[in-house]
Tab-separated table of C-alpha atoms in Angstrom:
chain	number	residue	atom	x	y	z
A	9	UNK	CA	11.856	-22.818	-32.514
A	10	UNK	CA	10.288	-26.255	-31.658
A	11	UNK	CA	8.011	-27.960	-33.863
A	12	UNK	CA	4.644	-26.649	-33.410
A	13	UNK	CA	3.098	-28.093	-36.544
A	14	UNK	CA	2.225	-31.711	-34.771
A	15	UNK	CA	-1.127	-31.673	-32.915
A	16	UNK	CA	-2.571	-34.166	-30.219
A	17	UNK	CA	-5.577	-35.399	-29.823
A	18	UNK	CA	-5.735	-34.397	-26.027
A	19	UNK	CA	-9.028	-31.825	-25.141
A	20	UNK	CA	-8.251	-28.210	-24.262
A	21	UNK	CA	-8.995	-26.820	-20.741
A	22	UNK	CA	-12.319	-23.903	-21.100
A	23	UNK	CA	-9.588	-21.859	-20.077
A	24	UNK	CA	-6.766	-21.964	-22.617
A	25	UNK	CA	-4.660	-23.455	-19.183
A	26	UNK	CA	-3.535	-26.650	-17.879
A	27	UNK	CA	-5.112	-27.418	-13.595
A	28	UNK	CA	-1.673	-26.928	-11.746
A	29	UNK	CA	-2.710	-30.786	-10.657
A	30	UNK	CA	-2.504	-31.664	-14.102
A	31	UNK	CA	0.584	-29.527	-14.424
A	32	UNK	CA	2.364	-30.900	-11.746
A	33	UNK	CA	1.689	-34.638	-13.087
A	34	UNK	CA	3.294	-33.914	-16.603
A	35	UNK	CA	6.217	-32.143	-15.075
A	36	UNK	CA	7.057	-35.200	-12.655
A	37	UNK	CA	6.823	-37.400	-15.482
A	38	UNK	CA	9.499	-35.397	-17.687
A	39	UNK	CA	11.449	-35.359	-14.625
A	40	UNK	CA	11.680	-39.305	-13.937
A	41	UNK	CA	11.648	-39.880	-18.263
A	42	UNK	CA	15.109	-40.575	-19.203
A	43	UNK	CA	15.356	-37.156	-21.283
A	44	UNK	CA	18.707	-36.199	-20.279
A	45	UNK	CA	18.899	-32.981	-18.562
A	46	UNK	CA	20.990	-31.399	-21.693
A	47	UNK	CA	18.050	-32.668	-23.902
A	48	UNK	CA	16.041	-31.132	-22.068
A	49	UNK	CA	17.167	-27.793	-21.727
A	50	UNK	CA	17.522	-27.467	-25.765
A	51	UNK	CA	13.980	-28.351	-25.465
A	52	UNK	CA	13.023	-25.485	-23.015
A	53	UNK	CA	14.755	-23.031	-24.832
A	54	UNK	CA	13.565	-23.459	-28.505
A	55	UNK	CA	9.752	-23.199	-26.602
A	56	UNK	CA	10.640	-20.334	-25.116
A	57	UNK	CA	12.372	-18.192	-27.803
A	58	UNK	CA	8.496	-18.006	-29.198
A	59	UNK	CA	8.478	-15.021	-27.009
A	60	UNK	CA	10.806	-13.399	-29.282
A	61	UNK	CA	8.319	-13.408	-31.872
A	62	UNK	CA	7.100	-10.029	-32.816
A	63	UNK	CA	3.637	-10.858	-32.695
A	64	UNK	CA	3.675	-11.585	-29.175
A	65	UNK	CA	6.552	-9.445	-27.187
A	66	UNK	CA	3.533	-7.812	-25.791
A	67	UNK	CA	3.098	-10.946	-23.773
A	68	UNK	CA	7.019	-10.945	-22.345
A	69	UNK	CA	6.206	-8.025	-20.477
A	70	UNK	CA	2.397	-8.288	-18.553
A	71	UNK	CA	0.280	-5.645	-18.305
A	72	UNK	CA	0.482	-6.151	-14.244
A	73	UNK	CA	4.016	-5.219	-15.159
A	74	UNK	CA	3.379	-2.370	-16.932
A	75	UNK	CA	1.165	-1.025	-14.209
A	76	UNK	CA	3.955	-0.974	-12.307
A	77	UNK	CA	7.372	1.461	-12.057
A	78	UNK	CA	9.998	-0.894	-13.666
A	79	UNK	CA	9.802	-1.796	-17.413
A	80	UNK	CA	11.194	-2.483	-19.854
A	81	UNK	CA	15.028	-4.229	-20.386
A	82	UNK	CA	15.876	-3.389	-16.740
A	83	UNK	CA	12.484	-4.435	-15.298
A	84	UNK	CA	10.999	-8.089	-14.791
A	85	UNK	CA	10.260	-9.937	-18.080
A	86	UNK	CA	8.209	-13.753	-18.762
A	87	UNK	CA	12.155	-14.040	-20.047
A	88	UNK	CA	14.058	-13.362	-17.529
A	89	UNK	CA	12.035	-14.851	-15.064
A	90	UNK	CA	12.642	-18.501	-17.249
A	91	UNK	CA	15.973	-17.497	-17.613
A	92	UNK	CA	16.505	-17.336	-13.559
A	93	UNK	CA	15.292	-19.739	-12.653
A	94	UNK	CA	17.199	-22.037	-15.365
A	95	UNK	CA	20.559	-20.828	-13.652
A	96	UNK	CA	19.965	-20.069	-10.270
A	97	UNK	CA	19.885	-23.230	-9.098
A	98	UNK	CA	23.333	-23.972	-10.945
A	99	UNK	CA	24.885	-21.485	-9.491
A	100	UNK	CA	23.749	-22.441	-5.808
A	101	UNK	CA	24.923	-26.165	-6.391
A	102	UNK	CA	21.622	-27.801	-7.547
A	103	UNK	CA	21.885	-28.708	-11.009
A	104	UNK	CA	18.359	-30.371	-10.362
A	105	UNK	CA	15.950	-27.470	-9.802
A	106	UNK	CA	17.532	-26.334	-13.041
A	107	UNK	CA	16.171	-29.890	-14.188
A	108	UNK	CA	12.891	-29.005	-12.862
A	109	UNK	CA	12.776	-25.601	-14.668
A	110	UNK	CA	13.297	-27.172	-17.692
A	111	UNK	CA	10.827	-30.211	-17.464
A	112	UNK	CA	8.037	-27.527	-16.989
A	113	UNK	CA	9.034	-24.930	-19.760
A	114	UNK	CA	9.157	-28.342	-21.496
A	115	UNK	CA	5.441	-29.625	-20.067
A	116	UNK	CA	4.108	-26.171	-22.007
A	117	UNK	CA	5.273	-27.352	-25.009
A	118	UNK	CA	3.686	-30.290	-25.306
A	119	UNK	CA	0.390	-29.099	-23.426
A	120	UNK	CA	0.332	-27.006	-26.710
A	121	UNK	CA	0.544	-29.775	-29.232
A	122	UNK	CA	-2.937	-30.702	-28.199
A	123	UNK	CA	-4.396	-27.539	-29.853
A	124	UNK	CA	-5.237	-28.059	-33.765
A	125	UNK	CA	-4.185	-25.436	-35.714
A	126	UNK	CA	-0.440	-23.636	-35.485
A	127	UNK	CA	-1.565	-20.420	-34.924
A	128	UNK	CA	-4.005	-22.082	-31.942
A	129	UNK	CA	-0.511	-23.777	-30.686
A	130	UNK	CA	1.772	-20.891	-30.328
A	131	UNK	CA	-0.971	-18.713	-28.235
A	132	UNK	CA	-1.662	-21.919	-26.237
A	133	UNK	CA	2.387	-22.261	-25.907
A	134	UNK	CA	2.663	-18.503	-24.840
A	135	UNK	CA	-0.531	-18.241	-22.429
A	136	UNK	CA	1.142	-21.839	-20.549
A	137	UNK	CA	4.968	-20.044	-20.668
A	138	UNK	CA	3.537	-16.823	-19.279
A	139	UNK	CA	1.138	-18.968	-16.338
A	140	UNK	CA	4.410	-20.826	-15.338
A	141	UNK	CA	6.817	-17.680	-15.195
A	142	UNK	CA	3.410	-16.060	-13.147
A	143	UNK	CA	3.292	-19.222	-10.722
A	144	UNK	CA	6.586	-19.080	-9.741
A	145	UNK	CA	6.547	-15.092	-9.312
A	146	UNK	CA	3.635	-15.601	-7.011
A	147	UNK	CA	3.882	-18.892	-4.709
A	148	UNK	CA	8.156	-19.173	-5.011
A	149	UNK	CA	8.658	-15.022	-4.598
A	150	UNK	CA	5.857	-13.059	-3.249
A	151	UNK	CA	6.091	-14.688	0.037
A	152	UNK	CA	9.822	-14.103	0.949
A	153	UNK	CA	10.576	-10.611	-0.365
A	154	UNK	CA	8.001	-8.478	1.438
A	155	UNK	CA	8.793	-8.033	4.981
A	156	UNK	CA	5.806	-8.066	7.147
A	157	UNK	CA	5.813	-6.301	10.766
A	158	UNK	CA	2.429	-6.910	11.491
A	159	UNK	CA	0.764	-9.834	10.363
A	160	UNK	CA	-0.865	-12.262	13.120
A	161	UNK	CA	-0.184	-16.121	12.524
A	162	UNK	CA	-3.584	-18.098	12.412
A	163	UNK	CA	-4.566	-20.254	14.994
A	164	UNK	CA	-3.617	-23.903	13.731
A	165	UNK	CA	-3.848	-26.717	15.602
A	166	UNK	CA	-0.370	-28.906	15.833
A	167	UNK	CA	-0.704	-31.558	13.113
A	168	UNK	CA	-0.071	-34.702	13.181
A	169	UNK	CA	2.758	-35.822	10.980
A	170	UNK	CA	2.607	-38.677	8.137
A	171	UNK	CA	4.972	-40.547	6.342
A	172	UNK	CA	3.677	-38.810	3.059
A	173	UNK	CA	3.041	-35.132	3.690
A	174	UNK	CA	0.188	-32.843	3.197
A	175	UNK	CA	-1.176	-30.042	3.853
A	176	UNK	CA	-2.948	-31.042	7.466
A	177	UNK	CA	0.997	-32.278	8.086
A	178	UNK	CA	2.941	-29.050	7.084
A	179	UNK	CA	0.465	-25.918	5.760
A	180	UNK	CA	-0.122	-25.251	9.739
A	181	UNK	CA	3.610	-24.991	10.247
A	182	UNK	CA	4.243	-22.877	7.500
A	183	UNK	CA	1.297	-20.625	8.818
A	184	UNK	CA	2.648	-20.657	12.193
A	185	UNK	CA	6.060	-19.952	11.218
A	186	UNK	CA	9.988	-20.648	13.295
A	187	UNK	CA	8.893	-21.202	17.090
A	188	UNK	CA	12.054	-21.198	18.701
A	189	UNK	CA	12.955	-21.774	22.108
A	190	UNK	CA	13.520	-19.029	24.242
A	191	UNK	CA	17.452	-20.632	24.485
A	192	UNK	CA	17.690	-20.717	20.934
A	193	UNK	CA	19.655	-17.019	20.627
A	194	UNK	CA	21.953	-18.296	23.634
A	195	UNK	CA	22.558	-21.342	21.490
A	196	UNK	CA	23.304	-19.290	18.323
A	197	UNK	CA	25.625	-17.191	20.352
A	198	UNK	CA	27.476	-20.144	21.682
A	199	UNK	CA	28.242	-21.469	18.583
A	200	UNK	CA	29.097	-19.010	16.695
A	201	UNK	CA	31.732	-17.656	19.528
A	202	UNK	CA	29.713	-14.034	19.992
A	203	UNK	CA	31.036	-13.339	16.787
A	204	UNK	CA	29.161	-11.943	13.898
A	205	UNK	CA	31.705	-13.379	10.658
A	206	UNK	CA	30.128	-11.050	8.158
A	207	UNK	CA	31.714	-7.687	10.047
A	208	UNK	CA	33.708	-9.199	13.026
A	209	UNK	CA	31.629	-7.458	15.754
A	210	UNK	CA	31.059	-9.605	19.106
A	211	UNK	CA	28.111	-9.712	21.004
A	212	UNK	CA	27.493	-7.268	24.090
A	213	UNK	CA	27.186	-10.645	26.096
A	214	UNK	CA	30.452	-11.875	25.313
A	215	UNK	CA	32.446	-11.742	28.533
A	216	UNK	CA	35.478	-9.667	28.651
A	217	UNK	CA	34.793	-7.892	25.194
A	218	UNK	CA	35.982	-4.310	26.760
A	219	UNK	CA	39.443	-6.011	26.503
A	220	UNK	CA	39.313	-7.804	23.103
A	221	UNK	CA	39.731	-4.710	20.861
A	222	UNK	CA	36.441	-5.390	18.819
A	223	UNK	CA	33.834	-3.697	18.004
A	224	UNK	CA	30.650	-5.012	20.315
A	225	UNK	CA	26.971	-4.487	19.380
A	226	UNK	CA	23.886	-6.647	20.258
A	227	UNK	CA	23.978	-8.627	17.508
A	228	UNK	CA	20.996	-10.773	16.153
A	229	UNK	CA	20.358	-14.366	15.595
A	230	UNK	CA	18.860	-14.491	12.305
A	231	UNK	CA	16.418	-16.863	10.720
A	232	UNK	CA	17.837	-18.054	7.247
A	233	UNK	CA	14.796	-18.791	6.354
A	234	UNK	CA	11.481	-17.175	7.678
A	235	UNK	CA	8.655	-20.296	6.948
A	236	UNK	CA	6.659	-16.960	9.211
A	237	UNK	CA	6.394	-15.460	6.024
A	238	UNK	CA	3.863	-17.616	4.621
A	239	UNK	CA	1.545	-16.398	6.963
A	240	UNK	CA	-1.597	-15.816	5.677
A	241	UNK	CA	-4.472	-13.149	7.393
A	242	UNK	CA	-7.495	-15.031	8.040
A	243	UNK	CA	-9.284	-13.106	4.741
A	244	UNK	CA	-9.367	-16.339	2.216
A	245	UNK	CA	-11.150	-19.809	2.324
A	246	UNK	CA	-9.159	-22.670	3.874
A	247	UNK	CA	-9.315	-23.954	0.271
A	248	UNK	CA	-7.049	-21.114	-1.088
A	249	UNK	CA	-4.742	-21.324	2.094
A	250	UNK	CA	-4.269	-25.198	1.214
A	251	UNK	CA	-3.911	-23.554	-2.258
A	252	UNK	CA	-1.400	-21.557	-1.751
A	253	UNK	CA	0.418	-23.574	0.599
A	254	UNK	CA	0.743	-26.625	-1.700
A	255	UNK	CA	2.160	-24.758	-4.638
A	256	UNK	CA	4.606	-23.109	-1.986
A	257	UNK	CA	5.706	-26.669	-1.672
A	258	UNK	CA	5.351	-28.038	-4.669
A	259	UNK	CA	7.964	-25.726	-6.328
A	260	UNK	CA	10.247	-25.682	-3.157
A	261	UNK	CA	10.433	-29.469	-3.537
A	262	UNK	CA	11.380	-29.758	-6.458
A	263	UNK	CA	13.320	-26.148	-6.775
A	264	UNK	CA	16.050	-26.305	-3.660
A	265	UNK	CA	15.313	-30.166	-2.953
A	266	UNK	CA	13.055	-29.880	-0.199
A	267	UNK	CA	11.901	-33.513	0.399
A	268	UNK	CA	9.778	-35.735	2.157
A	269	UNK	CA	12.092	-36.150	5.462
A	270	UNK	CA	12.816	-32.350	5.354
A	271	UNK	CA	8.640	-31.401	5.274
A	272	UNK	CA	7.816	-33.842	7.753
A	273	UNK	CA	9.849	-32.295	10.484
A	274	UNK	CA	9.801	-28.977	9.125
A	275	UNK	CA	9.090	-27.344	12.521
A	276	UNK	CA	11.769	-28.653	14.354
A	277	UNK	CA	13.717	-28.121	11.483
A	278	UNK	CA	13.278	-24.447	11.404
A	279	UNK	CA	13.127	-23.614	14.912
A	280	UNK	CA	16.795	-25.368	15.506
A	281	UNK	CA	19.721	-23.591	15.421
A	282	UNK	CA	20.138	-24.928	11.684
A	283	UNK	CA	17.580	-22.160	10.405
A	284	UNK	CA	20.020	-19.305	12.113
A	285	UNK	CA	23.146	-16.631	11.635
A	286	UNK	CA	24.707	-14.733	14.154
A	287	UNK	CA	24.655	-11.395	12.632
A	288	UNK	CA	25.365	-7.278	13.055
A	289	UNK	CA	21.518	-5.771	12.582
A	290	UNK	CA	22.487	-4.235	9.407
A	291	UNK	CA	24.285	-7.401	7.983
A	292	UNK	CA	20.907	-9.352	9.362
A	293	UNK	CA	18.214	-6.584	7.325
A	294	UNK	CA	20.475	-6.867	3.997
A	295	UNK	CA	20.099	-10.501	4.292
A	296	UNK	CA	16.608	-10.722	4.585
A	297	UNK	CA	16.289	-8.343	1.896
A	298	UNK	CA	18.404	-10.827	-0.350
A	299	UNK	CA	21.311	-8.572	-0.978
A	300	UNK	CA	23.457	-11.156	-0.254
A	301	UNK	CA	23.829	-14.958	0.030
A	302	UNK	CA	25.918	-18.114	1.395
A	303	UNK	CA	26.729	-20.538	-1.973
A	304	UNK	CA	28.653	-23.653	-0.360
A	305	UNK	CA	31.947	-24.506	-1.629
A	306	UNK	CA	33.694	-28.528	-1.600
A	307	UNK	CA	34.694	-28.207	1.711
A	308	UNK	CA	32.291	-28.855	4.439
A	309	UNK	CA	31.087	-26.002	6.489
A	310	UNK	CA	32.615	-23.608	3.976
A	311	UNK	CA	30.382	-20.782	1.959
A	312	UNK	CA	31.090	-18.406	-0.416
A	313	UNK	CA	29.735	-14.655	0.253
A	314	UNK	CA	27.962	-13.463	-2.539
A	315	UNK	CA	26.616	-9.926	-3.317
A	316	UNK	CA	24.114	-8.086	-5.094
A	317	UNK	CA	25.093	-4.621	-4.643
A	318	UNK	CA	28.047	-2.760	-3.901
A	319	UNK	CA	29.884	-3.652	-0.874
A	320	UNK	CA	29.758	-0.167	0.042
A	321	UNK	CA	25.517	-0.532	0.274
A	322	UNK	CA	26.014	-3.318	2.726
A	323	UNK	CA	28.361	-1.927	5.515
A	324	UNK	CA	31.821	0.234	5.958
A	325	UNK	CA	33.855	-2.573	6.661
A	326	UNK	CA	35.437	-4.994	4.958
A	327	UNK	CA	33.330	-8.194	4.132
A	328	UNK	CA	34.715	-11.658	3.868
A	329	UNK	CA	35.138	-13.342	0.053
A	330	UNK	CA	34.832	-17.150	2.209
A	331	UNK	CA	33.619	-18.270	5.491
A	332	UNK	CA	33.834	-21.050	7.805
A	333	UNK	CA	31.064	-22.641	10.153
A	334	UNK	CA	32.282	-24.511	13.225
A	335	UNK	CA	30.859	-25.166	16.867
A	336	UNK	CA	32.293	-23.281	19.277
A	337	UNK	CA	30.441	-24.251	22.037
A	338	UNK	CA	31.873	-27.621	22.596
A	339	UNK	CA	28.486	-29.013	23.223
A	340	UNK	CA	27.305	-30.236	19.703
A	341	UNK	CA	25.045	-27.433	18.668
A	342	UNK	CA	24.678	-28.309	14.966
A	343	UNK	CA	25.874	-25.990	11.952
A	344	UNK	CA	23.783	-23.682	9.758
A	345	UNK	CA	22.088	-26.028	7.594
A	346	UNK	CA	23.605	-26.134	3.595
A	347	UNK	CA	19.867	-26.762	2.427
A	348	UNK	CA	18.721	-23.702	4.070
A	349	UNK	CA	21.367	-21.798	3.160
A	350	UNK	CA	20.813	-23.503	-0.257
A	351	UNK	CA	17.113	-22.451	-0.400
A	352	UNK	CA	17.808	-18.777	1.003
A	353	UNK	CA	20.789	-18.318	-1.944
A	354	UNK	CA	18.578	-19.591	-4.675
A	355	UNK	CA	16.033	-17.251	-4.114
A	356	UNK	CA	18.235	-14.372	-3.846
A	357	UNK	CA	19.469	-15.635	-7.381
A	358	UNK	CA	16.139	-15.413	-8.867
A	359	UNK	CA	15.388	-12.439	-7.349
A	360	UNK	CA	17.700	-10.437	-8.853
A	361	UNK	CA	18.344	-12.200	-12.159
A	362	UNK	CA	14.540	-11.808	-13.098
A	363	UNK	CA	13.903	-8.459	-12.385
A	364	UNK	CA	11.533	-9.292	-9.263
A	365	UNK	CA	12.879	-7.470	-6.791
A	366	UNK	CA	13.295	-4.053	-8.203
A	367	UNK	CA	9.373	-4.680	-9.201
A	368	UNK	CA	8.340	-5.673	-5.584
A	369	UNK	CA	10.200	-2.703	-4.494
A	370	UNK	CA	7.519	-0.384	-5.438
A	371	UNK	CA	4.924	-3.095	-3.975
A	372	UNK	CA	6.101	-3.236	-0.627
A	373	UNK	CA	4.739	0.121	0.651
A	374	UNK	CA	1.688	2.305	-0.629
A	375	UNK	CA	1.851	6.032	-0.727
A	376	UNK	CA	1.051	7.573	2.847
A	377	UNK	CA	2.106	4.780	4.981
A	378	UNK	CA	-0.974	2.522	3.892
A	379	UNK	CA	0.954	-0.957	3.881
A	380	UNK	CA	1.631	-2.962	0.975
A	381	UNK	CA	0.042	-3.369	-2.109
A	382	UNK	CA	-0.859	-7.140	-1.331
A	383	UNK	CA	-2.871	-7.737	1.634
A	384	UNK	CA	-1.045	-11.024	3.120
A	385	UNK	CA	2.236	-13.185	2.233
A	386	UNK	CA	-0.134	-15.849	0.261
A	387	UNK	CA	0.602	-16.285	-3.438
A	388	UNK	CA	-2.806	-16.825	-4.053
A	389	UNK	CA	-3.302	-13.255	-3.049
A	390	UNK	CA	-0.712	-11.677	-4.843
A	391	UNK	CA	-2.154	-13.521	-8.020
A	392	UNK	CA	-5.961	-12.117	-6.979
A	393	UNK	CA	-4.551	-8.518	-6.544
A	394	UNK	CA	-1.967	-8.329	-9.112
A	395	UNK	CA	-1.642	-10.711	-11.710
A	396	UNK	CA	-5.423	-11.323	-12.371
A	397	UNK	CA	-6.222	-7.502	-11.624
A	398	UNK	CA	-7.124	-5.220	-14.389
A	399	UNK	CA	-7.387	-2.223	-13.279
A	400	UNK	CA	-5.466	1.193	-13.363
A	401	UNK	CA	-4.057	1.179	-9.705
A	402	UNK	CA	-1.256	-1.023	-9.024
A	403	UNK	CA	-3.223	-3.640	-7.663
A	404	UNK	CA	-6.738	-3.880	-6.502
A	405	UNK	CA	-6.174	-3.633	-3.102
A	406	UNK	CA	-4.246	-0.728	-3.537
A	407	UNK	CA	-7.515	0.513	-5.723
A	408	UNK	CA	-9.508	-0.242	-2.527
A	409	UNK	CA	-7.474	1.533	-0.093
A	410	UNK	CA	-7.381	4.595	-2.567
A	411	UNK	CA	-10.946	4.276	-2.424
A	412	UNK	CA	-11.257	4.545	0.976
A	413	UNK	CA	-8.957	7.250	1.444
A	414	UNK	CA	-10.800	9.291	-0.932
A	415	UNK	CA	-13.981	9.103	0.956
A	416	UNK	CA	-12.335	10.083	4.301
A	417	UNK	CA	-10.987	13.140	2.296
A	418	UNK	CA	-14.180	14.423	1.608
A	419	UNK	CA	-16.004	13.756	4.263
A	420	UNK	CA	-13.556	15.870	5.996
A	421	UNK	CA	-14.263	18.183	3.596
């Protein structure tokens, strides 16, 4: 384990946790130190085998955890959730958000060296470890798991874009979501020659498909990724909006390599045909539901299909090992994007390596068709109404809506 005898003389937050501002600062200096990334993984490792200490394996596994169905070795641990994000981002091609993962595991480690005693260090390293795994759970997951068919977008006015951006440049975007143009499917279709490549099917529109011996369905063109689901319902303070929306980005930018260029046109970005698949409707709902992912090989245009489930869960024909992207359309429409694709796969590897999305599972949907557990996409409120909850429902706005049910029951009664 690392050295936690050496103390700093650095004063303790009246919280026992580090301002993500803070936070944010130490990580970025890590990051641009000239700690090797091999160093620096050692590092992040030895800090984080503390939670294989007996006296605090309590703390691996949350009591929001607990409250909910999955526990336990198959369910999400503090663990696993490090341990995902260290090699997701390998394994999509972007050695640096592993980088990133292990400058802040590192950053908790020395935010703990300012306690003074060793038994004051290890509960500071362990409360900073289990806030970081937390963060990410809430601001990088909670918004792109839960599928939301009825949330409204706010009404944002269109920003004005900055060579540095913020908030008033991108939050409003991220708000309103993809607003594509109503020839945006017709461009999709073009492309990609009517031709779903996951299943082979062609598009009812393709002409002369009676006589091509495929199978035709209306086929969707499918955001990669859906910015819409950082909406937020108008029931926080613009301060926890710009909250929520700035540690959205904060983690994306350093995570999948989202930078400065790719924020400041971020709607046109994600309402091009870049942000879309042609896809079967089944194919399209798996991949939303991060059952499967693109990982992009050496050759340009080229993906590996990955799964996670059997190929039998996703359709009843065969699926492709490799595809390849090219414009069909003769007219330059451009390719789906690789950081898109990039960003969509490495969430679908930290989904399942952490345990998350068996866990949100049983948080998408209430008992008796009363919604989700969460009341909006925002991280902010998943960390109000789960994480910081401490009650005996399985969140508190699942408590409320209990509560209200009850009272219509006997009333009736």
């Amino acid at each position: 384990m690392c050295d936690l005898t050496e103390s700093s003389s650095e004063s303790t937050p009246k919280d026992g946790l580090t301002p993500s501002s803070s936070f944010e600062a130490k990580v970025n200096s890590l990051l641009n130190s000239g700690m090797t990334t091999e160093s620096l993984r050692k590092k992040a490792e030895e800090y984080l085998a503390i939670l294989n200490d007996p006296a605090f394996e309590a703390d691996n596994i949350p009591l929001w955890v607990e409250r909910i169905s999955c526990r336990g070795q198959e369910g999400l641990t503090i663990t696993k959730v490090f341990h995902a994000m260290y090699t997701g981002a390998t394994q999509v091609g972007f050695p640096a958000g592993s980088r990133y993962a292990y400058a802040a595991t590192c950053t908790c480690g020395g935010l703990a060296q300012t306690e003074a005693t060793l038994e004051e260090r290890k509960t500071r390293l362990v409360k900073e470890l289990v806030n970081l795994a937390e963060t990410w759970i809430a601001y990088f997951l909670w918004p792109y798991l839960v599928r939301w068919s009825s949330m409204a977008a706010l009404e944002v006015p269109t920003p004005s874009l900055s060579a540095t951006p913020t908030y008033d440049d991108t939050g409003s975007e991220l708000e309103e979501g993809p607003q594509t143009r109503p020839s945006w499917r017709d461009d999709v279709l073009k492309r990609s020659n009517f031709r779903c490549f996951m299943t082979g099917y062609v598009d009812l529109a393709m002409e002369g498909w009676e006589d091509s011996g495929a199978t035709a369905r209306e086929l969707n063109a499918a955001h990669i990724v859906k910015f819409a689901s950082t909406n937020f319902q108008a029931v926080k303070s613009s301060a926890s909006e710009i909250h929520s929306i700035t540690m959205t980005l904060d983690i994306l930018k350093h995570y999948v390599g989202l930078d400065s260029q790719a924020i400041e046109n971020l709607k046109d970005f994600l309402s091009s045909p870049r942000n879309a698949l042609l896809l079967e409707s089944g194919i399209h709902n798996m991949f939303d539901r991060f059952m499967w992912c693109l990982i992009s090989t050496d050759v340009p245009g080229q993906y590996k299909v990955k799964l996670f489930v059997q190929p039998s869960t996703l359709f009843n024909v065969s699926l492709p090992d490799v595809v390849t992207f090219e414009d069909h359309s003769n007219s330059g429409i451009p390719l789906p994007s690789p950081l898109l694709l990039r960003w969509h796969a490495a969430l679908a590897h930290v989904f399942h390596l952490s345990g998350a999305a068996r866990l949100f599972d049983d948080l998408r949907d209430l008992p008796g068709g009363s919604g989700p557990a969460v009341p909006s996409k925002s991280g902010e409120d998943f960390m109000e109404n789960v994480i910081k909850y401490d009650g005996t429902a399985i969140s508190k706005h699942a408590e409320l809506v209990g509560a209200v049910q009850a009272m219509v029951l006997s009333q009736d009664h």
